[in-house]
PDB file of C-alpha atoms in Angstrom:
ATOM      1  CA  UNK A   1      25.370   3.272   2.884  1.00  0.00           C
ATOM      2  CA  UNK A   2      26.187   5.535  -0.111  1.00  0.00           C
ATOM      3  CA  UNK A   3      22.752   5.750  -1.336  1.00  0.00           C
ATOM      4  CA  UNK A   4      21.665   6.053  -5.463  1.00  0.00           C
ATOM      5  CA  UNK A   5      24.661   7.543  -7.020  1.00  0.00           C
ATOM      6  CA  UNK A   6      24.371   9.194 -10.254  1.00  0.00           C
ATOM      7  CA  UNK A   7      26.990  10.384 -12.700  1.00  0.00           C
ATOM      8  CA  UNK A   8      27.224  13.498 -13.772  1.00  0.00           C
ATOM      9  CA  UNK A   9      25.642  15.704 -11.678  1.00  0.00           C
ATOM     10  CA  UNK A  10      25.256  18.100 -14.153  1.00  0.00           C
ATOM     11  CA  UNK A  11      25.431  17.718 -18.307  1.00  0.00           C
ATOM     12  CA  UNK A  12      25.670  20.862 -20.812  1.00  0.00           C
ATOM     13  CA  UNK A  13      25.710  19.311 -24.491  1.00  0.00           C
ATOM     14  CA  UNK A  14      24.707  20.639 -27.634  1.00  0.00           C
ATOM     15  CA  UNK A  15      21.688  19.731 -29.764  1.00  0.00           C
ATOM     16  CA  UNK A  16      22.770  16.228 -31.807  1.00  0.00           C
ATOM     17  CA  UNK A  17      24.864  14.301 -29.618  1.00  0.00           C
ATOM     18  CA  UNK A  18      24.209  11.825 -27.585  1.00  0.00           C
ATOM     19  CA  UNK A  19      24.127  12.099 -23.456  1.00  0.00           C
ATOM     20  CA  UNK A  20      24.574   8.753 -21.205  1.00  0.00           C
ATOM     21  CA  UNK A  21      23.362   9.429 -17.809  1.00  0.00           C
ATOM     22  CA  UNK A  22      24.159   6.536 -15.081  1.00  0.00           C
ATOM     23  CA  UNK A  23      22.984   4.932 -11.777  1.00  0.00           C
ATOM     24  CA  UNK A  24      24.208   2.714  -9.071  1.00  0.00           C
ATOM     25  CA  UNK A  25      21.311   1.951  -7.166  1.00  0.00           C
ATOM     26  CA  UNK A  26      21.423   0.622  -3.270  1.00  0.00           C
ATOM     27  CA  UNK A  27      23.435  -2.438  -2.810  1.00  0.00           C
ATOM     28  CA  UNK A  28      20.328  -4.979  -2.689  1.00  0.00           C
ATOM     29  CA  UNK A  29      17.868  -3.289  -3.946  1.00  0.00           C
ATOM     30  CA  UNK A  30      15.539  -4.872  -6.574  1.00  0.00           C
ATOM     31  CA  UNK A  31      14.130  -2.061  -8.440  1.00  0.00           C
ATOM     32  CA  UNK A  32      15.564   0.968 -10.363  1.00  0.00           C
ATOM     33  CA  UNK A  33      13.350   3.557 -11.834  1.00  0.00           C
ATOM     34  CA  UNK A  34      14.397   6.424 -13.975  1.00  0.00           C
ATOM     35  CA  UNK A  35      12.358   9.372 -13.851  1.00  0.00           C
ATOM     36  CA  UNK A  36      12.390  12.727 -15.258  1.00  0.00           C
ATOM     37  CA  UNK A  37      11.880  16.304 -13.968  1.00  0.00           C
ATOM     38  CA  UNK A  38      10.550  19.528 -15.895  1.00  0.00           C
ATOM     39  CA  UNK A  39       9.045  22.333 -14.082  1.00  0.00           C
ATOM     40  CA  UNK A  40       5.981  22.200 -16.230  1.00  0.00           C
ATOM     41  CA  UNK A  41       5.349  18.429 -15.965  1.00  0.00           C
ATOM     42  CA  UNK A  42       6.810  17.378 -12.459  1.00  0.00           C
ATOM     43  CA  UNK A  43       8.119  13.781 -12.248  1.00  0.00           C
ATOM     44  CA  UNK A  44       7.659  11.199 -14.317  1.00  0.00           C
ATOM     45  CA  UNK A  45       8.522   7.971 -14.920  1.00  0.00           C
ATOM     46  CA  UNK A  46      10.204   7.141 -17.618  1.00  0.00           C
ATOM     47  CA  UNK A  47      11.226   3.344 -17.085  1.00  0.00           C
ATOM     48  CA  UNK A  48      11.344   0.817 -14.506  1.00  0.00           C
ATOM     49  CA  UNK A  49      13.431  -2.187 -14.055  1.00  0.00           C
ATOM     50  CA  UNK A  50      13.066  -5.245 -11.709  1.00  0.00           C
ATOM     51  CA  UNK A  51      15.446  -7.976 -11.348  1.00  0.00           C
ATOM     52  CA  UNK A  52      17.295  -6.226 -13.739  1.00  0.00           C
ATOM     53  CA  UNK A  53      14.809  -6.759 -16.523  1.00  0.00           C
ATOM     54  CA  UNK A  54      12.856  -3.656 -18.038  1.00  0.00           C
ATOM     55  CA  UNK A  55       9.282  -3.835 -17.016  1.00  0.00           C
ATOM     56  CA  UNK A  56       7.695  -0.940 -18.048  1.00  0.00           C
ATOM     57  CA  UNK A  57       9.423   1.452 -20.809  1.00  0.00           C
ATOM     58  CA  UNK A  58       5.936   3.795 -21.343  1.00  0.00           C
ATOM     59  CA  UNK A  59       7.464   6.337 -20.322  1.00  0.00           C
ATOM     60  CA  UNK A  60       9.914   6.547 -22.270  1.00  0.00           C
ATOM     61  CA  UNK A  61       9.583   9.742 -24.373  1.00  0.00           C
ATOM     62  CA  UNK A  62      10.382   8.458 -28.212  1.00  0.00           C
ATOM     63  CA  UNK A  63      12.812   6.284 -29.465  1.00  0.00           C
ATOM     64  CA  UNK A  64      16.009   8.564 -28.874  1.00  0.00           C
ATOM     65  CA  UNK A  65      16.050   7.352 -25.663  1.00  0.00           C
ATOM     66  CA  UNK A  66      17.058   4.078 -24.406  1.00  0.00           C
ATOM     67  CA  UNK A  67      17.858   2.570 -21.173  1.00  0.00           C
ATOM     68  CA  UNK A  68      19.909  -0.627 -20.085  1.00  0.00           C
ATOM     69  CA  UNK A  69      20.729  -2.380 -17.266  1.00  0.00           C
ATOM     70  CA  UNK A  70      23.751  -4.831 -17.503  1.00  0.00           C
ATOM     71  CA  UNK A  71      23.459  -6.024 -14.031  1.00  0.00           C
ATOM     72  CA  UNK A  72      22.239  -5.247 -10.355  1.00  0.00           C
ATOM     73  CA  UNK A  73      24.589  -2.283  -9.731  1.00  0.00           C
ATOM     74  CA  UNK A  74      24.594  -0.635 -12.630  1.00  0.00           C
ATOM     75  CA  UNK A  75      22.420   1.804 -15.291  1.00  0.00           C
ATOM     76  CA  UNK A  76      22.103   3.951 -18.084  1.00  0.00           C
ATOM     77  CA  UNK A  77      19.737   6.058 -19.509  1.00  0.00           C
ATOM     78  CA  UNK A  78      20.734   7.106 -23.166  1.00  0.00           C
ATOM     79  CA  UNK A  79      19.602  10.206 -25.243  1.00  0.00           C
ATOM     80  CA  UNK A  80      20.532   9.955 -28.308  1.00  0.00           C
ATOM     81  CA  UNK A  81      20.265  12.550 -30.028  1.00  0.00           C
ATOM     82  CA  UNK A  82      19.561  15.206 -27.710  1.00  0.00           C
ATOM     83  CA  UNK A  83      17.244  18.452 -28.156  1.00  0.00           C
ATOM     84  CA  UNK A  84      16.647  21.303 -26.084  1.00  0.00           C
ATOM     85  CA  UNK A  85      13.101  19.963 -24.825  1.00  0.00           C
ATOM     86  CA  UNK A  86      15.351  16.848 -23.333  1.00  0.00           C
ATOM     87  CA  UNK A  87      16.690  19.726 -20.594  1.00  0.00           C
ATOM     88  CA  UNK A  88      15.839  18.539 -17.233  1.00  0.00           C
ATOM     89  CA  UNK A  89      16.480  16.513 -14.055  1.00  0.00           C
ATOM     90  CA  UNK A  90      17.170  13.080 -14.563  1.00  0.00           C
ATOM     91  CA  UNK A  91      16.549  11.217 -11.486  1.00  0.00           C
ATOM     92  CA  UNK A  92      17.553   7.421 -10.445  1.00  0.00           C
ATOM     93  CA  UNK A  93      15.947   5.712  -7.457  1.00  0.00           C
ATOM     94  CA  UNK A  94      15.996   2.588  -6.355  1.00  0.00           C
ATOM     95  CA  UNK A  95      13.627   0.119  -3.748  1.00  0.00           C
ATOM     96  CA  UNK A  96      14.034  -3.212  -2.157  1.00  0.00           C
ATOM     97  CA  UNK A  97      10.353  -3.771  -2.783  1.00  0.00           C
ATOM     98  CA  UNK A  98       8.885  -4.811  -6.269  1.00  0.00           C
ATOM     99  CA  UNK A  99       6.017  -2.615  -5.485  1.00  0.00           C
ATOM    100  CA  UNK A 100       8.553   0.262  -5.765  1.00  0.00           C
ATOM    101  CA  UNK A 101       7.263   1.386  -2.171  1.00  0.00           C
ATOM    102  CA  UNK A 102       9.965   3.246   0.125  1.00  0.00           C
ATOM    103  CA  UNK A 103      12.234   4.885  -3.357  1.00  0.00           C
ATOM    104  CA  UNK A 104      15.141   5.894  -2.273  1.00  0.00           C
ATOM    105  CA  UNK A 105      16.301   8.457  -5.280  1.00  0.00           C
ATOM    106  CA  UNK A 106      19.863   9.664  -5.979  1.00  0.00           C
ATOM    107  CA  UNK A 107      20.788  13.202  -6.564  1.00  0.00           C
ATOM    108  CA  UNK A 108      19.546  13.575 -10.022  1.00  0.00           C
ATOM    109  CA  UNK A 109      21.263  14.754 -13.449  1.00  0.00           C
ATOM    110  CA  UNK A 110      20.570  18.253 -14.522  1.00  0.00           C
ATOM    111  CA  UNK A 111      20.809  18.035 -18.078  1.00  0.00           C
ATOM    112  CA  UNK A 112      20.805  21.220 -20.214  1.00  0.00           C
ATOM    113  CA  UNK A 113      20.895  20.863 -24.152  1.00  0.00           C
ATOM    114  CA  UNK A 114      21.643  24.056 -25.883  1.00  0.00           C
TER     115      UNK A 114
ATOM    116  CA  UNK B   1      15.611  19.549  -8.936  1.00  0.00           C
ATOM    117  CA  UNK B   2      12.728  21.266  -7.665  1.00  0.00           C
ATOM    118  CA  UNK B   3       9.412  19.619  -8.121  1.00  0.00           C
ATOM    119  CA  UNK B   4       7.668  23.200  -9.352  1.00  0.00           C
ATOM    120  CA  UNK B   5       4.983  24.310 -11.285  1.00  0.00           C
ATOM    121  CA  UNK B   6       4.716  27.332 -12.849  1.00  0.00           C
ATOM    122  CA  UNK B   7       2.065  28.503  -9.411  1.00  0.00           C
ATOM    123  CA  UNK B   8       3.559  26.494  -7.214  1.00  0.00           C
ATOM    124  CA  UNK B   9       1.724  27.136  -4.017  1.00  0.00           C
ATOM    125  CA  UNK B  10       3.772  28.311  -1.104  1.00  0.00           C
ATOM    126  CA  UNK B  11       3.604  28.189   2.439  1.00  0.00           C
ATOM    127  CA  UNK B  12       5.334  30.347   4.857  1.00  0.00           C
ATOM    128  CA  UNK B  13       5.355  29.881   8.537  1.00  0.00           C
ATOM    129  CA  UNK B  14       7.036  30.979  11.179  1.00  0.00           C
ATOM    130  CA  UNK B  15       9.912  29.019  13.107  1.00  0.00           C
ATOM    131  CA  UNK B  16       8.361  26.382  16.506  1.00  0.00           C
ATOM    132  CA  UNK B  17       4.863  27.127  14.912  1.00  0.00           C
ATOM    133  CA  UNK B  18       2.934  23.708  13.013  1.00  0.00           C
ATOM    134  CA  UNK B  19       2.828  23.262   9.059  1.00  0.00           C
ATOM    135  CA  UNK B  20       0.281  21.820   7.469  1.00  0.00           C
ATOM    136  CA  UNK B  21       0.776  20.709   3.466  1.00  0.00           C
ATOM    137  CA  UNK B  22      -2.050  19.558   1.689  1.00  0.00           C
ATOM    138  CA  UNK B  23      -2.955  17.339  -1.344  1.00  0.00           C
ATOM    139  CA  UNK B  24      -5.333  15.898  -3.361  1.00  0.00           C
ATOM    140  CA  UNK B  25      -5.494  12.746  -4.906  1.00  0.00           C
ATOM    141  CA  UNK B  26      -7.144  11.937  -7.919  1.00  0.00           C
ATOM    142  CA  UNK B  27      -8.187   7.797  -7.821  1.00  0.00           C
ATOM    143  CA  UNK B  28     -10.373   6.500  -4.777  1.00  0.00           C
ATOM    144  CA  UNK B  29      -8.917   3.386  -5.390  1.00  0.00           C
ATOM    145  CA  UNK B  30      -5.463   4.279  -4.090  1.00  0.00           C
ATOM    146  CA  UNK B  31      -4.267   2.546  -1.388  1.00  0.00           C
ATOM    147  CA  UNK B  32      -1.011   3.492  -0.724  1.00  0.00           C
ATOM    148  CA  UNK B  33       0.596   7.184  -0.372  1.00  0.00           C
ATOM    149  CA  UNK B  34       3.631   8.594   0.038  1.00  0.00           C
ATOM    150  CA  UNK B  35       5.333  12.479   1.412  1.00  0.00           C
ATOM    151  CA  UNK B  36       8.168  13.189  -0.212  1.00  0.00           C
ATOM    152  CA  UNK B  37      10.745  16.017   0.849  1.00  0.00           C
ATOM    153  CA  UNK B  38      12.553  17.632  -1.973  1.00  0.00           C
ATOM    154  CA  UNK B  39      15.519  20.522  -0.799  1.00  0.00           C
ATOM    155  CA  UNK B  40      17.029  22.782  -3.846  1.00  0.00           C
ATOM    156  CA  UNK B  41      19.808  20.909  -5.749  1.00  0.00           C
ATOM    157  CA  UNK B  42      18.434  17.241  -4.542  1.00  0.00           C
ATOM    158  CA  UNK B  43      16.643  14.490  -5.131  1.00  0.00           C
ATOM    159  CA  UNK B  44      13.467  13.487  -3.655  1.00  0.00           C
ATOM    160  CA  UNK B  45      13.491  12.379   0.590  1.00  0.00           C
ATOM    161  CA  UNK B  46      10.446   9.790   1.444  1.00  0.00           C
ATOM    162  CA  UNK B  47       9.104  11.069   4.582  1.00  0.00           C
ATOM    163  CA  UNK B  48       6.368   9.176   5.669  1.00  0.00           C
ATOM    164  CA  UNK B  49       3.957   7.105   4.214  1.00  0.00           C
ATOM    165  CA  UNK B  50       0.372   6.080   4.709  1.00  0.00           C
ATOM    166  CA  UNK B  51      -1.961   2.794   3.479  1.00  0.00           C
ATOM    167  CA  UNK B  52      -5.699   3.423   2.771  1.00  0.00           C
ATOM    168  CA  UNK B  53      -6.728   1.165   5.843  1.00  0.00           C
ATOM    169  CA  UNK B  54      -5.249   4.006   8.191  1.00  0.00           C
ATOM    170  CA  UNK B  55      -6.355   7.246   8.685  1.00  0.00           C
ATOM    171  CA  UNK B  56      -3.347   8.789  10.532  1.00  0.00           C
ATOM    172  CA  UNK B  57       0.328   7.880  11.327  1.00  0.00           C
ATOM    173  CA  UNK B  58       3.095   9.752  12.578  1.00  0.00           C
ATOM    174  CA  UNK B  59       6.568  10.102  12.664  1.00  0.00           C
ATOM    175  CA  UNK B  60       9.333  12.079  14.243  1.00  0.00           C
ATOM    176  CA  UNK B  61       7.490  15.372  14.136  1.00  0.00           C
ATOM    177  CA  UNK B  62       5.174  14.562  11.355  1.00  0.00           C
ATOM    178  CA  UNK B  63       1.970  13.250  10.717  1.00  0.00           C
ATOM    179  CA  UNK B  64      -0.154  12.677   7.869  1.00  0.00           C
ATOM    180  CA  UNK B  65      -3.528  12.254   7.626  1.00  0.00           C
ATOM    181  CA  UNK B  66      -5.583  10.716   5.053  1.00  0.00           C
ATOM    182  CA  UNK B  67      -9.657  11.520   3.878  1.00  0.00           C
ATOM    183  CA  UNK B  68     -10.403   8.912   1.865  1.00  0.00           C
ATOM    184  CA  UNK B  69     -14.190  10.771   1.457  1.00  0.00           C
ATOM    185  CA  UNK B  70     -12.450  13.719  -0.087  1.00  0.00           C
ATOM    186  CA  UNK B  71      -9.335  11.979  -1.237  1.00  0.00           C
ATOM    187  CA  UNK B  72      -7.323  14.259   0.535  1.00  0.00           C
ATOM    188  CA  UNK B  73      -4.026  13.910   2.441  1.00  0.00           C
ATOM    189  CA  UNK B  74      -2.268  16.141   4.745  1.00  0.00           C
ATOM    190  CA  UNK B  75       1.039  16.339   6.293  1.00  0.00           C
ATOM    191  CA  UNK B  76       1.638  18.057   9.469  1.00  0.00           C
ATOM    192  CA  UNK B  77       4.958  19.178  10.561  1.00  0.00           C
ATOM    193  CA  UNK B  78       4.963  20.145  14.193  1.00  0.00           C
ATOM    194  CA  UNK B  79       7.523  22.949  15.355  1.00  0.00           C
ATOM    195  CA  UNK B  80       8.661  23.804  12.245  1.00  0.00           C
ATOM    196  CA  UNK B  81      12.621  23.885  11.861  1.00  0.00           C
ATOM    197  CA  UNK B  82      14.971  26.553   9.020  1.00  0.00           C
ATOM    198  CA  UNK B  83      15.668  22.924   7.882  1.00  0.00           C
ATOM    199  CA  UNK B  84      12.442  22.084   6.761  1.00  0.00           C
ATOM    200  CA  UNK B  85      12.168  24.633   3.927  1.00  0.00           C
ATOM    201  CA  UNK B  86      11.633  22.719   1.258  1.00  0.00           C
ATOM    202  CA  UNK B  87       9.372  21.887  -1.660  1.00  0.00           C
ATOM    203  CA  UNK B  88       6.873  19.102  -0.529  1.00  0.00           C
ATOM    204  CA  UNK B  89       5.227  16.910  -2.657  1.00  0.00           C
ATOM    205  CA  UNK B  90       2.591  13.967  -2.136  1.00  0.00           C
ATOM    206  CA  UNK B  91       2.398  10.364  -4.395  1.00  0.00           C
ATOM    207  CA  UNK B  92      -0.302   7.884  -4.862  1.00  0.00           C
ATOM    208  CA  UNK B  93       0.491   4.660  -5.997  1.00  0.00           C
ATOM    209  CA  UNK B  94      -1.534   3.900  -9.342  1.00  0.00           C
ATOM    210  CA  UNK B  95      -0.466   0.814  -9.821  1.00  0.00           C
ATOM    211  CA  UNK B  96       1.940  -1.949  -9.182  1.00  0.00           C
ATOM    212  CA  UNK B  97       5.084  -0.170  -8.904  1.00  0.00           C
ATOM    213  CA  UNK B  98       3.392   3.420 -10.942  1.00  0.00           C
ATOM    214  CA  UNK B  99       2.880   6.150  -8.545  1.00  0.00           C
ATOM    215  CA  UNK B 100       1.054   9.928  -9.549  1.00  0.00           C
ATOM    216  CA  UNK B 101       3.295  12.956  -7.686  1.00  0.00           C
ATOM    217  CA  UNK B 102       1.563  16.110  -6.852  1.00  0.00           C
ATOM    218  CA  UNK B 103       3.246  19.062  -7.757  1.00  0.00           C
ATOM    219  CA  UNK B 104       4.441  19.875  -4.686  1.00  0.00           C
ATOM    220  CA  UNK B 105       4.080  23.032  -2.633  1.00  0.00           C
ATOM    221  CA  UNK B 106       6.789  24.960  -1.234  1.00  0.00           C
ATOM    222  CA  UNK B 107       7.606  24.886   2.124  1.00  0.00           C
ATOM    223  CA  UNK B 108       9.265  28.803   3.311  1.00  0.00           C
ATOM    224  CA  UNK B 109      10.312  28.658   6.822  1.00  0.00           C
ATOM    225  CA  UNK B 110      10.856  32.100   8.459  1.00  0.00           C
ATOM    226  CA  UNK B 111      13.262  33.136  11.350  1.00  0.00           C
TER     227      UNK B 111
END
């Protein structure tokens, strides 16, 4: 098994444009959660998804980001535009429970807008 | 992708001798927690995990143990390995599918 897989691994962009991060989650798996990581904050959750359906998007910092998920192998997480306070890890994780118990998280994004 | 605060506690210990990680939790009402492992450059590793009706459980050289009077959790790693260094961070689950993460506290192993 492959585990989460996230692409890129790593994202330098400049202030303005837009950043799509993305997620294949465990083969099976029922729910994908996006979090972020700062060192001031820790991890959060940004949104979660079950069934492929967005559940909870409280998270979600403001409107310039956005997150989709066409079907049960697939995600993005949109920034659009970026800003230097966006800099982070973006992680993906996935679970076979609805109850999100046992996560099984991919590598994570390191995102850096300059 | 290290789970760090700016005072990130950190533990040293010495290699073969036992860790012990603590955390505490903020809602009595919890009844589910998790210990994640997080190594530089990676995401997040679920360890073990631990329900409120159980006051210990172990794994391959871990254990954690759970105070519900305190709300306080512990992990224990016995004969600690280079390959544990790490940052380690507890969870609660807050909800349905919500969990709180600690900020972690890094795990120095020494040779």
């Amino acid at each position: 098994d492959a585990g989460v897989i996230q692409s890129p691994r790593h994202e330098v962009t400049e202030m303005g444009q837009e950043v799509t991060l993305r997620c294949k989650p465990i083969s099976g798996h029922n729910s994908l959660f996006w979090y972020r990581q700062t060192m001031m904050r820790g991890l959060e959750l940004l949104i979660y998804f079950n069934n492929n359906v967005p559940i909870d998007d409280s998270g979600m910092p403001e409107d310039r980001f956005s997150a989709k998920m066409p079907n049960a192998s697939f995600s993005t997480l949109k920034i659009q535009p970026s800003e230097p306070r966006d800099s982070a890890v973006y992680f993906c994780a996935s679970s076979a429970s609805g109850g999100g118990e046992t996560q099984y998280f991919g590598p994570g994004t390191r995102l850096l807008v300059l | 992708g290290e789970n760090v605060g700016l005072h990130l506690p950190t533990l040293s210990v010495q290699e073969g001798d036992n860790s012990i990680i603590n955390c505490a939790y903020s809602n009595s009402a919890s009844d589910y927690f998790i210990w994640y492992k997080q190594e530089s450059g990676k995401g997040p590793q679920f360890i073990i995990d631990i329900r409120s009706n159980m006051d210990k459980r172990q794994g391959q050289r871990v254990t954690v143990l759970l105070n519900k009077t305190v709300k306080h959790l512990s992990l224990q790693i016995a004969a600690t390995q280079p390959g544990d260094s790490a940052v380690y961070f507890c969870a609660e689950k807050a909800g349905t599918y919500k969990y709180i993460f600690g900020t972690g506290t890094r795990l120095k192993v020494l040779a």
